[in-house]
Structures are given as structure tokens and as C-alpha cells.
């Protein structure tokens, strides 16, 4: 999380004469939303470890004229208390435990968050830059102690090339594990202090077809704890969901089916976890006949849920081992082969448990894909199998990110949504004045209709106009033509010329009809 804005806001509001009794504001518009904290100390663990006396000393030097390290130290203290608040809320509201790292960029925050796992948090405290007098940066001290392959952004191939350069020979690997870890411990400090090492040497060392020209500069920055990448906005649903496992030897179809079933079960569980949401109260128990993904009550122990997105594509990937070399060794290879197909719709059904769906997915979709990947019946030896659900399609919802509106849910909720605008039809007894007005209007309408018939006999009226309804909808009123004036007004308005009953929106066109007759 990038919390720069909220840290800046609270840093400006601090009373530096009383940091012990500070209040962290979580809402700019409501000063009462937040929590009390001690801004003079870091909450949780730190790197390097500090004693309480040194923390108190930091409070003493916190004056209005602060240097960069003192200002950064204050901001990191604020970040540590915000992290503690978020962890507490996660545990209290969701029951989740969490581990947090607090620093100034994604790289260092991720690394320092690994120091006190599980259920801990760690703040990398200043100085972040080397002191002019020769003092070492805490960032350099922290990053230098990591193996080069543990740095986020430095993959296996890049790390292996760097190890080979530092060692002057190919790095050795764990015996028996073709894709296992290296037994050579080459730390970042060894790389950074190597003679001639820098962005130019790294660029030359890592150059190749399709490799970005600035890769050397990027890797050199990561080695020195520099990472300018921004925190991306979290998506409502993941772009893809995948699961994989590696194997020492996988060369029999029955073993392949067994592994595919295990992976399929895990994939379906992940899809149900990441791509479904709890149903609203109005939706509970409502199902759509004939739809496999209709929301349903799974069982008494499982809350009813609905799909918020459907992966449209299922992909199977394998990594075959290369054949043995003449000397009995085997080359390391990382190339994968893949085949894709449409995601079967039955995996979205809540009517069956995961094991049943996994068996069906293996037999109907994954085994045919595997046969296309490896048409030979034997001779292949797999070191990895990967299943991936991708090509996400959002389902209809009430949110702005949905693929349209869920009409079914709209109808089920319309009574509650429209209750404030509902108009009740209540009969009201007419007064004596209303009755007199009605009789007068009925007498006038009768005279008007007689005059119209005298001026325009039926056979002279133009045909083909909807206004012929003047003489086909009982416009000649009798004493018992209408029971009440209220019913007449509900049906429409009476034309003052011919007495026809017209909807209000049609009256203007009807008057033009009379103008044409005249």
C-alpha cells in the first residue's frame, strides 16, 4: 500500500511538543475518526534493532528544524502505527493474521516484511543514505545480507549469471534436484563490491535477444535498494488464477491423472474463493433454472455465493525434462509447452462438491489437452505441471465494474427500492360540487357530439386515422356510461369538441385532427 498522502496529512497535524499523546486522523472530513498513538516511538520491530533509550533520544532531537533523516524517521514512525492499526482491524473484523514491512519503496518494504514472520511488523529506520563522514546506510546494510536470488525483480536466470560472474565458474546445485536451489551463497554485498561491478558491466553480462537495454541499470538499482515502481491499483478480480507443482519424475499417465486431479481441486477452490461473493439477502434461495452457475445454497456449512467473474479459458502447461547428455548429465531447461481450451461451464456449479467437479474436469478437459501436448504414449518425463484459469469475464452486477446490470436482482429488489415513491390508489368520495360539475359537463358533451355529427357525417370522415376512435370507444355518453368522474379522469381527458376520451399525450394530435376537418 502507498500511504504517502495520509502520512503527509498527519505529519502536518502533529504537535511536536507532545508527540506521546498524538492522534492519527483517518478521515480528512471527520476529525473524530482515527486512533491515539505515541508518535515518539516506532511500533513493532525495527532494522537495525533499537533500544527504548535510543527511541527516546530520537524524541529529544525532534525540533522544528529537522534534517532529512529526522523527518524520514518521523514519517516511518507514523507508518508503523498505521500498519499496527490495519493489522489489528484485519484480525478483529476478518480473523486474518498479517506481516508488514514499512519503508520508502516496494522492494525494501517487501524484504523487511520477511524479517519477523509470522504475525510481526518491521520498520527499516534511517539513515537511508551514506553519511558524509563515512557512516553506512541502513538500506545497504540490510540488502547486502540477502542472497542475490532473493531480491524481488531478479529472477533465476539473472541471478545465475551474476553468481557465475562472482564465482568465476558455474554455480553448483543441490544434488538430486535438477530444478532445486543452488548450494552457492552469493550475497548482494558480494556482487555490489565486486571489482568493476556496475550498471555497464551488468548490462553487458545480461545482454541477449529481447533483453531491455536498461536491464543493467535496473538490476544495479535493485542491488542498491532503489525501486521507483509505483504501487498499482488493486483489481476487483485477478487477471488469472494458476496453480502448479514440480516433480522429480512424472512419466506415467495414471500418475499424471492423479496430479491433475489434485491441481484441479485446488484450482476450483481458488476460483470459488477469489471469483465469488456472498449473496445479498434478497438473492438467498433464488435460483435460475437451467443455469449451471445459478446461485444456490451449497450446504448448511457453506454460505450461498454468486460468481462475480467467469474465466473463459483453461490452460494446461507442462515442462518436459531434456534427454540425458552422453556423459550422463542433464541440461537445465525452463521452457514450457501449453495448450488451451474453453473453460467448461460445469466448474461454475455449486450443486456438486469440488472433488466431483475436479474428476470431471480432468476426464473431459485436461486429459484431452494433455494428449495434444504429448501425443506419444510414453517417453516423456515432466518436471512441472501448471493449470491456469484466465481470460476473465465480469458477470452482471449492480456495480460500475460489472458487465452490464443484473436484471434478475433488479426485479427481486424493486419493491424495496421503489417503496419511497409508491403511490397508493385510494378512493375518495366526491363532494356535492363535484357531482353538479359532472352533470353540467355531461350535458355539454352531449350537445357537442350532436353538433359534430351534424357537421361531419360518418361517411365523410377520412379513413385510416387513429382518431376514428372518436366513434368506436363509447364516446356517446349515457346516464350510466361512467360510474364516477374519478374513473373517467384516470382513463384520460375528454375532447371539448367531440367528447372523445383521449390520453393526455394524444390530445394535441386529436385537436389537429379537428382542425383538418374544419
CSV table of C-alpha atoms in Angstrom, one decimal, residues 33-335:
chain,number,residue,atom,x,y,z
A,33,UNK,CA,-12.2,9.2,13.0
A,34,UNK,CA,-8.8,7.7,13.9
A,35,UNK,CA,-6.9,6.4,16.9
A,36,UNK,CA,-4.5,7.6,19.6
A,37,UNK,CA,-0.8,6.7,19.4
A,38,UNK,CA,2.7,7.6,20.6
A,39,UNK,CA,4.5,9.3,17.7
A,40,UNK,CA,7.7,9.3,19.6
A,41,UNK,CA,8.4,5.6,19.1
A,42,UNK,CA,8.2,3.1,16.3
A,43,UNK,CA,5.6,0.4,16.8
A,44,UNK,CA,6.9,-3.1,16.5
A,45,UNK,CA,10.3,-4.3,15.4
A,46,UNK,CA,13.0,-2.3,13.6
A,47,UNK,CA,16.1,-2.9,11.5
A,48,UNK,CA,18.6,-2.4,12.9
A,49,UNK,CA,17.2,-3.2,16.3
A,50,UNK,CA,17.0,-0.2,18.6
A,51,UNK,CA,16.6,0.0,22.4
A,52,UNK,CA,13.9,2.2,24.1
A,53,UNK,CA,16.6,4.6,25.2
A,54,UNK,CA,17.7,5.3,21.6
A,55,UNK,CA,14.0,5.8,20.6
A,56,UNK,CA,13.6,8.3,23.4
A,57,UNK,CA,16.8,10.1,22.2
A,58,UNK,CA,15.1,10.5,18.8
A,59,UNK,CA,12.3,12.3,20.5
A,60,UNK,CA,14.7,14.7,22.1
A,61,UNK,CA,16.3,15.8,18.8
A,62,UNK,CA,12.9,16.2,17.2
A,63,UNK,CA,12.9,20.0,16.8
A,64,UNK,CA,11.2,22.3,14.3
A,65,UNK,CA,14.5,22.5,12.3
A,66,UNK,CA,14.9,18.8,11.4
A,67,UNK,CA,17.3,17.3,8.9
A,68,UNK,CA,16.2,14.8,6.3
A,69,UNK,CA,16.8,11.7,8.4
A,70,UNK,CA,14.8,13.1,11.3
A,71,UNK,CA,11.9,14.0,9.1
A,72,UNK,CA,12.0,10.5,7.5
A,73,UNK,CA,12.2,8.9,10.9
A,74,UNK,CA,9.0,10.7,12.0
A,75,UNK,CA,7.2,9.6,8.8
A,76,UNK,CA,8.3,6.0,9.3
A,77,UNK,CA,7.0,6.1,12.9
A,78,UNK,CA,3.7,7.2,11.6
A,79,UNK,CA,3.7,4.4,9.1
A,80,UNK,CA,4.4,1.8,11.7
A,81,UNK,CA,1.4,2.9,13.8
A,82,UNK,CA,-0.8,2.9,10.8
A,83,UNK,CA,0.4,-0.6,10.0
A,84,UNK,CA,-0.4,-1.7,13.5
A,85,UNK,CA,-3.9,-0.3,13.2
A,86,UNK,CA,-4.6,-2.1,9.9
A,87,UNK,CA,-3.3,-5.4,11.3
A,88,UNK,CA,-5.5,-5.0,14.3
A,89,UNK,CA,-8.6,-4.3,12.2
A,90,UNK,CA,-7.8,-7.3,9.9
A,91,UNK,CA,-7.6,-9.6,12.9
A,92,UNK,CA,-10.7,-8.1,14.6
A,93,UNK,CA,-13.0,-7.9,11.7
A,94,UNK,CA,-11.8,-10.8,9.4
A,95,UNK,CA,-9.8,-13.0,11.7
A,96,UNK,CA,-6.7,-12.6,9.5
A,97,UNK,CA,-3.1,-12.5,10.8
A,98,UNK,CA,-0.6,-10.4,8.8
A,99,UNK,CA,3.0,-9.5,8.5
A,100,UNK,CA,4.0,-5.9,7.4
A,101,UNK,CA,7.2,-4.2,6.3
A,102,UNK,CA,7.4,-0.4,6.4
A,103,UNK,CA,9.9,1.5,4.3
A,104,UNK,CA,10.0,4.0,1.4
A,105,UNK,CA,9.6,1.7,-1.7
A,106,UNK,CA,8.1,-1.6,-2.7
A,107,UNK,CA,11.4,-3.5,-2.8
A,108,UNK,CA,12.6,-2.7,0.7
A,109,UNK,CA,9.1,-2.9,2.3
A,110,UNK,CA,8.7,-6.4,0.9
A,111,UNK,CA,12.1,-7.6,2.1
A,112,UNK,CA,11.9,-6.0,5.5
A,113,UNK,CA,8.4,-7.6,6.0
A,114,UNK,CA,10.0,-11.0,5.8
A,115,UNK,CA,12.2,-10.4,8.8
A,116,UNK,CA,9.7,-11.1,11.6
A,117,UNK,CA,7.3,-13.6,10.1
A,118,UNK,CA,4.7,-14.6,11.2
A,119,UNK,CA,2.4,-12.0,12.8
A,120,UNK,CA,5.0,-9.3,13.1
A,121,UNK,CA,6.0,-6.0,11.5
A,122,UNK,CA,9.4,-4.4,10.9
A,123,UNK,CA,10.4,-0.9,10.1
A,124,UNK,CA,13.6,-0.1,8.3
A,125,UNK,CA,14.8,3.0,10.1
A,126,UNK,CA,17.2,5.7,8.8
A,127,UNK,CA,19.8,6.6,7.7
A,128,UNK,CA,18.9,5.6,4.2
A,129,UNK,CA,21.8,7.4,2.6
A,130,UNK,CA,25.5,7.1,3.4
A,131,UNK,CA,26.7,9.7,5.9
A,132,UNK,CA,29.2,12.2,4.5
A,133,UNK,CA,31.5,11.4,7.4
A,134,UNK,CA,31.6,7.7,6.4
A,135,UNK,CA,28.5,6.3,8.1
A,136,UNK,CA,26.9,3.3,6.4
A,137,UNK,CA,23.4,3.4,5.0
A,138,UNK,CA,20.9,1.0,6.8
A,139,UNK,CA,19.4,0.2,3.4
A,140,UNK,CA,22.8,-1.0,2.1
A,141,UNK,CA,23.5,-2.9,5.3
A,142,UNK,CA,20.1,-4.6,5.1
A,143,UNK,CA,20.1,-5.5,1.4
A,144,UNK,CA,23.7,-6.7,1.3
A,145,UNK,CA,22.9,-9.6,3.6
A,146,UNK,CA,20.4,-11.2,1.2
A,147,UNK,CA,21.2,-13.8,-1.4
A,148,UNK,CA,21.1,-12.2,-4.9
A,149,UNK,CA,18.4,-14.6,-6.0
A,150,UNK,CA,16.1,-13.4,-3.1
A,151,UNK,CA,15.8,-9.9,-4.4
A,152,UNK,CA,12.3,-9.2,-6.0
A,153,UNK,CA,12.8,-8.5,-9.7
A,154,UNK,CA,15.9,-10.6,-10.0
A,155,UNK,CA,14.8,-14.0,-11.4
A,156,UNK,CA,16.6,-17.3,-11.5
A,157,UNK,CA,18.4,-16.8,-14.9
A,158,UNK,CA,19.6,-13.3,-14.0
A,159,UNK,CA,20.8,-14.4,-10.6
A,160,UNK,CA,22.6,-17.4,-12.1
A,161,UNK,CA,24.5,-15.3,-14.5
A,162,UNK,CA,25.5,-12.9,-11.7
A,163,UNK,CA,26.6,-15.9,-9.5
A,164,UNK,CA,28.7,-17.3,-12.3
A,165,UNK,CA,30.4,-13.9,-12.7
A,166,UNK,CA,31.2,-13.5,-9.0
A,167,UNK,CA,32.3,-17.1,-8.5
A,168,UNK,CA,34.2,-17.3,-11.8
A,169,UNK,CA,32.6,-20.6,-12.6
A,170,UNK,CA,29.1,-22.2,-12.9
A,171,UNK,CA,27.3,-22.3,-9.5
A,172,UNK,CA,26.6,-25.8,-8.0
A,173,UNK,CA,23.1,-27.0,-7.2
A,174,UNK,CA,21.6,-29.3,-4.7
A,175,UNK,CA,22.3,-33.0,-5.5
A,176,UNK,CA,19.3,-34.9,-7.0
A,177,UNK,CA,17.2,-31.8,-7.6
A,178,UNK,CA,17.5,-30.8,-11.3
A,179,UNK,CA,15.5,-27.7,-10.6
A,180,UNK,CA,16.5,-27.4,-7.0
A,181,UNK,CA,18.2,-24.4,-5.2
A,182,UNK,CA,21.8,-23.5,-5.6
A,183,UNK,CA,24.3,-24.5,-2.9
A,184,UNK,CA,26.3,-21.4,-3.6
A,185,UNK,CA,25.6,-18.5,-1.3
A,186,UNK,CA,26.3,-15.3,-3.3
A,187,UNK,CA,25.1,-12.3,-1.4
A,188,UNK,CA,24.2,-8.9,-2.7
A,189,UNK,CA,27.2,-7.4,-0.9
A,190,UNK,CA,29.5,-9.7,-2.8
A,191,UNK,CA,28.0,-8.5,-6.0
A,192,UNK,CA,28.0,-4.8,-5.2
A,193,UNK,CA,31.6,-4.8,-4.0
A,194,UNK,CA,33.0,-6.9,-6.9
A,195,UNK,CA,35.7,-5.1,-8.9
A,196,UNK,CA,34.3,-3.3,-11.9
A,197,UNK,CA,30.7,-4.2,-11.0
A,198,UNK,CA,28.2,-1.5,-12.0
A,199,UNK,CA,25.3,-0.9,-14.4
A,200,UNK,CA,27.5,-1.1,-17.5
A,201,UNK,CA,29.0,-4.5,-16.5
A,202,UNK,CA,25.6,-5.8,-15.6
A,203,UNK,CA,24.2,-4.6,-18.9
A,204,UNK,CA,26.9,-6.5,-20.8
A,205,UNK,CA,26.6,-9.6,-18.6
A,206,UNK,CA,22.8,-9.8,-19.0
A,207,UNK,CA,22.6,-8.8,-22.7
A,208,UNK,CA,20.7,-11.0,-25.1
A,209,UNK,CA,17.9,-11.2,-27.7
A,210,UNK,CA,14.8,-9.5,-26.4
A,211,UNK,CA,16.5,-8.2,-23.2
A,212,UNK,CA,15.7,-4.5,-22.4
A,213,UNK,CA,18.7,-2.2,-22.9
A,214,UNK,CA,18.3,-0.7,-19.4
A,215,UNK,CA,18.2,-4.0,-17.6
A,216,UNK,CA,21.7,-3.5,-16.2
A,217,UNK,CA,20.7,-0.2,-14.7
A,218,UNK,CA,17.5,-1.7,-13.3
A,219,UNK,CA,19.3,-4.6,-11.6
A,220,UNK,CA,22.0,-2.3,-10.3
A,221,UNK,CA,19.3,-0.2,-8.7
A,222,UNK,CA,17.7,-3.2,-7.1
A,223,UNK,CA,21.0,-4.4,-5.7
A,224,UNK,CA,21.3,-0.9,-4.1
A,225,UNK,CA,17.8,-0.9,-2.7
A,226,UNK,CA,16.4,1.5,-5.4
A,227,UNK,CA,13.0,0.8,-6.7
A,228,UNK,CA,10.9,3.5,-8.4
A,229,UNK,CA,8.0,1.4,-9.5
A,230,UNK,CA,4.6,2.6,-8.3
A,231,UNK,CA,2.0,0.6,-6.4
A,232,UNK,CA,-0.6,-0.5,-8.9
A,233,UNK,CA,-4.3,-0.1,-8.0
A,234,UNK,CA,-5.8,-3.4,-6.9
A,235,UNK,CA,-8.2,-5.1,-9.3
A,236,UNK,CA,-11.7,-6.3,-8.4
A,237,UNK,CA,-10.8,-9.7,-9.8
A,238,UNK,CA,-7.4,-11.3,-10.7
A,239,UNK,CA,-6.4,-11.4,-14.3
A,240,UNK,CA,-5.7,-15.1,-14.0
A,241,UNK,CA,-5.6,-17.9,-11.3
A,242,UNK,CA,-3.0,-20.5,-11.7
A,243,UNK,CA,-1.5,-23.3,-9.6
A,244,UNK,CA,1.5,-25.6,-10.3
A,245,UNK,CA,3.7,-28.2,-8.8
A,246,UNK,CA,7.1,-29.6,-9.6
A,247,UNK,CA,8.1,-33.2,-9.6
A,248,UNK,CA,11.3,-35.3,-9.5
A,249,UNK,CA,9.8,-37.7,-12.1
A,250,UNK,CA,6.4,-37.8,-13.7
A,251,UNK,CA,6.3,-40.2,-16.7
A,252,UNK,CA,3.1,-42.4,-16.3
A,253,UNK,CA,-0.4,-41.3,-17.4
A,254,UNK,CA,-2.0,-42.7,-14.2
A,255,UNK,CA,0.3,-40.6,-12.1
A,256,UNK,CA,-0.4,-37.6,-14.3
A,257,UNK,CA,-4.1,-38.0,-13.8
A,258,UNK,CA,-3.7,-38.2,-10.1
A,259,UNK,CA,-1.6,-35.0,-10.0
A,260,UNK,CA,-4.1,-33.3,-12.4
A,261,UNK,CA,-6.9,-34.1,-10.0
A,262,UNK,CA,-5.1,-32.6,-7.1
A,263,UNK,CA,-4.3,-29.5,-9.0
A,264,UNK,CA,-7.8,-29.2,-10.4
A,265,UNK,CA,-9.3,-29.4,-6.9
A,266,UNK,CA,-7.0,-26.7,-5.7
A,267,UNK,CA,-7.8,-24.5,-8.8
A,268,UNK,CA,-11.6,-24.8,-8.3
A,269,UNK,CA,-11.2,-23.9,-4.6
A,270,UNK,CA,-9.1,-20.8,-5.5
A,271,UNK,CA,-11.7,-19.8,-8.1
A,272,UNK,CA,-14.5,-20.1,-5.6
A,273,UNK,CA,-12.5,-18.0,-3.1
A,274,UNK,CA,-11.3,-15.3,-5.5
A,275,UNK,CA,-14.1,-15.0,-8.0
A,276,UNK,CA,-17.3,-15.3,-5.9
A,277,UNK,CA,-19.0,-13.0,-3.4
A,278,UNK,CA,-21.7,-13.6,-0.8
A,279,UNK,CA,-25.3,-13.3,-2.0
A,280,UNK,CA,-27.5,-10.4,-0.8
A,281,UNK,CA,-30.4,-11.3,1.5
A,282,UNK,CA,-32.8,-10.8,-1.5
A,283,UNK,CA,-30.8,-13.3,-3.5
A,284,UNK,CA,-30.6,-16.1,-1.0
A,285,UNK,CA,-32.5,-19.1,-2.2
A,286,UNK,CA,-33.2,-17.6,-5.6
A,287,UNK,CA,-32.0,-19.8,-8.5
A,288,UNK,CA,-32.3,-19.7,-12.2
A,289,UNK,CA,-33.4,-22.9,-13.9
A,290,UNK,CA,-31.1,-24.3,-16.5
A,291,UNK,CA,-28.0,-22.3,-15.4
A,292,UNK,CA,-25.1,-24.2,-14.0
A,293,UNK,CA,-23.8,-21.1,-12.3
A,294,UNK,CA,-27.1,-20.2,-10.6
A,295,UNK,CA,-26.6,-19.1,-7.0
A,296,UNK,CA,-27.5,-21.9,-4.7
A,297,UNK,CA,-27.3,-23.0,-1.1
A,298,UNK,CA,-24.3,-25.4,-1.1
A,299,UNK,CA,-24.9,-26.9,2.3
A,300,UNK,CA,-25.6,-25.9,5.8
A,301,UNK,CA,-21.9,-25.2,6.4
A,302,UNK,CA,-21.3,-23.1,3.3
A,303,UNK,CA,-22.8,-19.7,2.8
A,304,UNK,CA,-24.6,-19.1,-0.6
A,305,UNK,CA,-22.4,-17.3,-3.1
A,306,UNK,CA,-22.5,-15.9,-6.6
A,307,UNK,CA,-19.9,-15.6,-9.3
A,308,UNK,CA,-18.5,-12.1,-10.0
A,309,UNK,CA,-16.4,-13.2,-12.9
A,310,UNK,CA,-16.0,-16.3,-15.1
A,311,UNK,CA,-12.7,-17.4,-16.6
A,312,UNK,CA,-13.3,-18.2,-20.2
A,313,UNK,CA,-10.1,-20.1,-20.9
A,314,UNK,CA,-8.4,-23.1,-19.3
A,315,UNK,CA,-4.7,-23.6,-19.9
A,316,UNK,CA,-2.5,-26.6,-19.2
A,317,UNK,CA,1.2,-26.2,-19.2
A,318,UNK,CA,4.0,-28.8,-18.7
A,319,UNK,CA,7.8,-28.6,-18.5
A,320,UNK,CA,9.4,-31.7,-20.1
A,321,UNK,CA,12.9,-32.7,-19.0
A,322,UNK,CA,15.5,-32.7,-21.7
A,323,UNK,CA,17.1,-36.1,-22.5
A,324,UNK,CA,20.3,-37.2,-20.9
A,325,UNK,CA,23.6,-36.0,-22.3
A,326,UNK,CA,26.2,-38.5,-23.4
A,327,UNK,CA,28.1,-38.0,-20.2
A,328,UNK,CA,25.0,-38.9,-18.1
A,329,UNK,CA,24.3,-35.3,-17.1
A,330,UNK,CA,21.1,-33.5,-17.9
A,331,UNK,CA,20.9,-29.9,-19.0
A,332,UNK,CA,18.8,-27.4,-17.1
A,333,UNK,CA,15.8,-26.3,-19.1
A,334,UNK,CA,12.9,-23.9,-18.3
A,335,UNK,CA,10.8,-24.0,-21.5
